[in-house]
């Protein structure tokens, strides 16, 4: 629609919007401004269009930020589907995980982390992923990784501390599957450096592990003992039990297969 089709001139000589009826011009105070008597102004339609444009660009900027942070957070795209919306919220630990997110500012302020421990396949990684995805939507920077990846990434680097310091900058760091990595002196040294630097940063840490809590607390090997002590300083242990979800999914798939 052409502008002249939506504008008319009132008896006062000002232009008016035919749609909303508001003036699209206004008079300067007495004396004018640089010999001009009138200046343009936004009518209700103009203001609505402007607000819609601002919202569009703000939403677009938000979506791009979350998308970028999400791609940085996860190594596998399937983890982006690990959300509370897709979870069984009747599960007690899942409910606690949601509470952790709901109270994120307090968790962050008091440097409170979580240690999700329990048997293989019970959903510990999924729970951590739900926390990550929910916080990513709140524009929190999160990194979810594991020590095998960290050790492989660090190995060829000349400045290993630069990488470790970068991990400490994320508002939340999630280390998945603690205990499956190599037990060499070099690997344990890297693990301790990452954990220690993270704790000294004062930012929360979440760990998932298949290791029994009793084993973590009673570890006698000095290098591991140092690591576990640092983790327990910051992370509240939460047991994730139940039947293996992986086995349940496998059984369901087997049940759907047609006999040969």
Coordinates of C-alpha atoms in Angstrom, one line a residue:
X1 CA 0.0 0.0 0.0
X2 CA 1.3 3.4 -1.0
X3 CA 1.9 5.9 1.8
X4 CA -0.4 8.5 0.3
X5 CA -3.2 5.9 0.6
X6 CA -2.8 5.8 4.4
X7 CA -2.2 9.5 5.1
X8 CA -4.5 12.5 5.0
X9 CA -4.0 16.1 5.9
X10 CA -6.1 17.5 8.8
X11 CA -7.6 20.9 9.2
X12 CA -4.6 22.0 11.2
X13 CA -2.3 21.2 8.2
X14 CA -0.7 18.2 9.8
X15 CA -0.6 14.7 8.3
X16 CA -2.7 12.0 9.9
X17 CA -2.7 8.2 9.6
X18 CA -6.0 7.0 8.1
X19 CA -5.6 3.6 9.9
X20 CA -5.1 4.6 13.6
X21 CA -6.1 8.3 13.3
X22 CA -3.0 9.6 15.1
X23 CA -1.0 12.5 13.8
X24 CA 2.2 11.7 11.8
X25 CA 3.4 15.2 12.3
X26 CA 3.6 17.7 15.1
X27 CA 4.3 21.5 15.4
X28 CA 7.6 22.7 16.9
X29 CA 7.1 25.0 19.9
X30 CA 6.7 28.7 19.2
X31 CA 9.3 30.1 16.9
X32 CA 10.0 26.8 15.2
X33 CA 13.3 25.2 14.6
X34 CA 15.6 26.5 11.9
X35 CA 12.6 28.0 10.1
X36 CA 10.8 24.7 10.2
X37 CA 7.3 24.6 11.8
X38 CA 6.6 20.9 11.7
X39 CA 8.5 17.7 12.4
X40 CA 7.5 14.1 11.9
X41 CA 6.3 11.8 14.6
X42 CA 5.3 8.1 15.0
X43 CA 1.7 7.3 14.9
X44 CA 0.4 4.2 16.7
X45 CA 0.9 2.1 13.5
X46 CA 4.5 3.3 13.2
X47 CA 5.1 2.5 16.8
X48 CA 3.6 -1.0 16.4
X49 CA 5.7 -1.7 13.3
X50 CA 8.9 -0.5 15.1
X51 CA 8.2 -2.6 18.2
X52 CA 7.6 -5.7 16.0
X53 CA 10.8 -5.1 14.1
X54 CA 12.7 -4.7 17.4
X55 CA 11.2 -7.9 18.8
X56 CA 12.0 -9.7 15.6
X57 CA 15.7 -8.7 15.7
X58 CA 15.9 -9.3 19.4
X59 CA 14.4 -12.8 19.0
X60 CA 16.7 -13.5 16.1
X61 CA 19.8 -12.4 18.0
X62 CA 18.7 -14.6 21.0
X63 CA 18.1 -17.7 18.8
X64 CA 21.5 -17.2 17.1
X65 CA 23.2 -16.8 20.5
X66 CA 21.5 -20.0 21.9
X67 CA 22.3 -21.9 18.8
X68 CA 25.9 -20.9 18.8
X69 CA 26.3 -21.7 22.5
X70 CA 24.6 -25.0 22.0
X71 CA 26.9 -26.1 19.2
X72 CA 29.8 -25.2 21.4
X73 CA 28.4 -27.0 24.4
X74 CA 27.7 -30.5 22.9
X75 CA 29.9 -32.7 20.8
X76 CA 26.9 -34.7 19.5
X77 CA 23.7 -33.1 18.1
X78 CA 21.5 -35.8 19.7
X79 CA 22.3 -34.2 23.1
X80 CA 20.3 -31.2 22.1
X81 CA 17.2 -33.3 22.5
X82 CA 18.0 -34.1 26.1
X83 CA 15.4 -31.8 27.7
X84 CA 13.1 -31.7 30.7
X85 CA 10.2 -31.5 28.3
X86 CA 11.2 -35.0 27.0
X87 CA 12.0 -36.4 30.4
X88 CA 10.1 -38.4 33.1
X89 CA 9.6 -35.6 35.6
X90 CA 8.1 -38.0 38.2
X91 CA 11.7 -39.2 38.7
X92 CA 13.1 -37.8 42.0
X93 CA 16.6 -37.1 40.7
X94 CA 15.2 -35.4 37.5
X95 CA 13.0 -33.3 39.8
X96 CA 16.2 -32.3 41.7
X97 CA 18.0 -31.5 38.5
X98 CA 15.1 -29.2 37.5
X99 CA 15.3 -27.5 40.9
X100 CA 19.0 -27.0 40.3
X101 CA 18.2 -25.0 37.2
X102 CA 15.3 -23.1 38.8
X103 CA 17.7 -22.0 41.5
X104 CA 20.7 -21.4 39.2
X105 CA 21.6 -18.0 40.5
X106 CA 21.9 -19.3 44.0
X107 CA 23.8 -22.4 42.8
X108 CA 26.2 -20.1 40.9
X109 CA 26.6 -17.7 43.7
X110 CA 27.4 -20.4 46.2
X111 CA 29.6 -22.5 43.8
X112 CA 27.3 -25.6 44.2
X113 CA 27.8 -28.4 41.7
X114 CA 26.5 -32.0 41.4
X115 CA 28.0 -35.5 41.2
X116 CA 25.5 -37.8 39.5
X117 CA 26.7 -41.4 40.3
X118 CA 25.2 -44.8 39.7
X119 CA 25.2 -47.9 37.5
X120 CA 25.7 -47.8 33.8
X121 CA 22.8 -46.7 31.6
X122 CA 20.5 -45.2 34.3
X123 CA 20.4 -41.8 32.6
X124 CA 23.1 -39.7 34.4
X125 CA 24.3 -38.2 31.2
X126 CA 20.8 -37.4 30.1
X127 CA 20.1 -35.6 33.4
X128 CA 23.2 -33.5 33.0
X129 CA 22.2 -32.8 29.4
X130 CA 18.7 -31.6 30.5
X131 CA 20.4 -29.1 32.9
X132 CA 22.7 -27.9 30.1
X133 CA 19.9 -27.4 27.6
X134 CA 17.7 -25.5 30.1
X135 CA 20.5 -23.2 31.1
X136 CA 21.5 -22.6 27.5
X137 CA 18.0 -21.2 26.9
X138 CA 18.8 -18.8 29.7
X139 CA 21.9 -17.6 27.8
X140 CA 24.2 -19.4 30.3
X141 CA 27.4 -20.6 28.7
X142 CA 27.8 -24.4 29.3
X143 CA 30.3 -26.9 28.1
X144 CA 29.6 -30.7 28.4
X145 CA 32.5 -32.9 27.6
X146 CA 34.6 -35.8 29.0
X147 CA 38.1 -36.4 30.0
X148 CA 39.0 -38.6 27.0
X149 CA 38.1 -35.7 24.7
X150 CA 40.0 -33.2 26.9
X151 CA 43.1 -35.3 27.0
X152 CA 43.1 -35.8 23.3
X153 CA 42.6 -32.1 22.6
X154 CA 45.3 -31.1 25.0
X155 CA 48.0 -33.6 24.0
X156 CA 49.3 -31.7 20.9
X157 CA 49.1 -28.2 22.4
X158 CA 52.2 -26.3 23.5
X159 CA 50.2 -24.2 25.9
X160 CA 48.0 -26.7 27.8
X161 CA 47.0 -24.2 30.5
X162 CA 45.4 -21.9 27.9
X163 CA 43.0 -24.8 27.1
X164 CA 42.4 -25.6 30.8
X165 CA 41.8 -21.9 31.6
X166 CA 39.2 -21.7 28.8
X167 CA 37.3 -24.6 30.3
X168 CA 37.2 -22.6 33.6
X169 CA 35.5 -19.7 31.9
X170 CA 32.2 -21.4 31.1
X171 CA 29.5 -20.5 33.6
X172 CA 28.8 -24.3 33.9
X173 CA 31.2 -27.1 33.1
X174 CA 29.9 -30.7 32.9
X175 CA 32.3 -33.6 32.8
X176 CA 30.6 -36.8 31.6
X177 CA 31.6 -40.3 32.5
X178 CA 34.4 -39.7 35.0
X179 CA 36.4 -42.9 35.5
X180 CA 36.4 -44.3 31.9
X181 CA 39.4 -42.3 30.9
X182 CA 43.0 -43.6 30.9
X183 CA 44.7 -44.0 34.3
X184 CA 48.2 -43.0 33.2
X185 CA 50.2 -40.5 35.3
X186 CA 49.9 -38.0 32.5
X187 CA 46.1 -38.4 32.2
X188 CA 45.6 -38.1 35.9
X189 CA 47.7 -35.0 36.0
X190 CA 45.5 -33.3 33.3
X191 CA 42.3 -34.4 35.1
X192 CA 43.5 -32.9 38.4
X193 CA 44.6 -29.6 36.6
X194 CA 41.2 -29.3 35.0
X195 CA 39.2 -30.0 38.2
X196 CA 41.5 -27.9 40.4
X197 CA 41.4 -24.9 38.0
X198 CA 37.7 -25.2 37.7
X199 CA 37.1 -25.2 41.5
X200 CA 39.5 -22.2 41.9
X201 CA 37.5 -20.3 39.4
X202 CA 34.5 -20.4 41.7
X203 CA 32.2 -21.6 39.0
X204 CA 29.9 -24.7 39.3
X205 CA 30.9 -28.1 38.1
X206 CA 28.7 -31.1 37.3
X207 CA 30.2 -34.6 37.1
X208 CA 28.6 -37.9 36.0
X209 CA 30.2 -41.2 36.8
X210 CA 29.6 -45.0 37.0
X211 CA 31.9 -45.2 39.9
X212 CA 30.3 -46.1 43.3
X213 CA 30.4 -43.3 45.8
X214 CA 32.0 -45.6 48.3
X215 CA 34.8 -46.2 45.9
X216 CA 35.3 -42.5 45.3
X217 CA 35.4 -41.8 49.0
X218 CA 37.7 -44.7 49.9
X219 CA 40.2 -44.3 47.0
X220 CA 43.7 -45.0 48.2
X221 CA 45.7 -44.1 45.0
X222 CA 47.1 -40.7 45.8
X223 CA 46.6 -39.1 42.3
X224 CA 43.0 -40.2 42.2
X225 CA 42.4 -39.3 45.9
X226 CA 43.5 -35.7 45.1
X227 CA 41.0 -35.5 42.2
X228 CA 38.1 -37.0 44.1
X229 CA 38.7 -34.8 47.2
X230 CA 38.5 -31.7 45.0
X231 CA 35.3 -32.9 43.4
X232 CA 33.6 -33.7 46.7
X233 CA 34.5 -30.2 47.9
X234 CA 32.1 -28.6 45.3
X235 CA 29.8 -31.3 44.1
X236 CA 26.8 -32.7 46.0
X237 CA 26.5 -36.5 45.3
X238 CA 23.1 -37.7 43.9
X239 CA 22.5 -41.3 43.3
X240 CA 20.9 -42.2 39.9
X241 CA 19.5 -45.8 40.2
X242 CA 16.9 -47.9 38.6
X243 CA 17.0 -50.2 35.7
X244 CA 19.3 -49.5 32.8
X245 CA 17.5 -47.4 30.2
X246 CA 19.9 -48.6 27.5
X247 CA 18.9 -52.2 28.2
X248 CA 15.2 -51.2 28.3
X249 CA 15.5 -49.5 24.9
X250 CA 17.4 -52.5 23.5
X251 CA 14.7 -54.9 24.7
X252 CA 11.9 -52.7 23.3
X253 CA 13.7 -52.7 19.9
X254 CA 14.1 -56.5 20.0
X255 CA 10.4 -56.9 20.8
X256 CA 9.5 -54.9 17.7
X257 CA 11.7 -57.1 15.4
X258 CA 9.9 -59.6 13.3
X259 CA 11.0 -63.2 13.7
X260 CA 13.3 -64.5 11.0

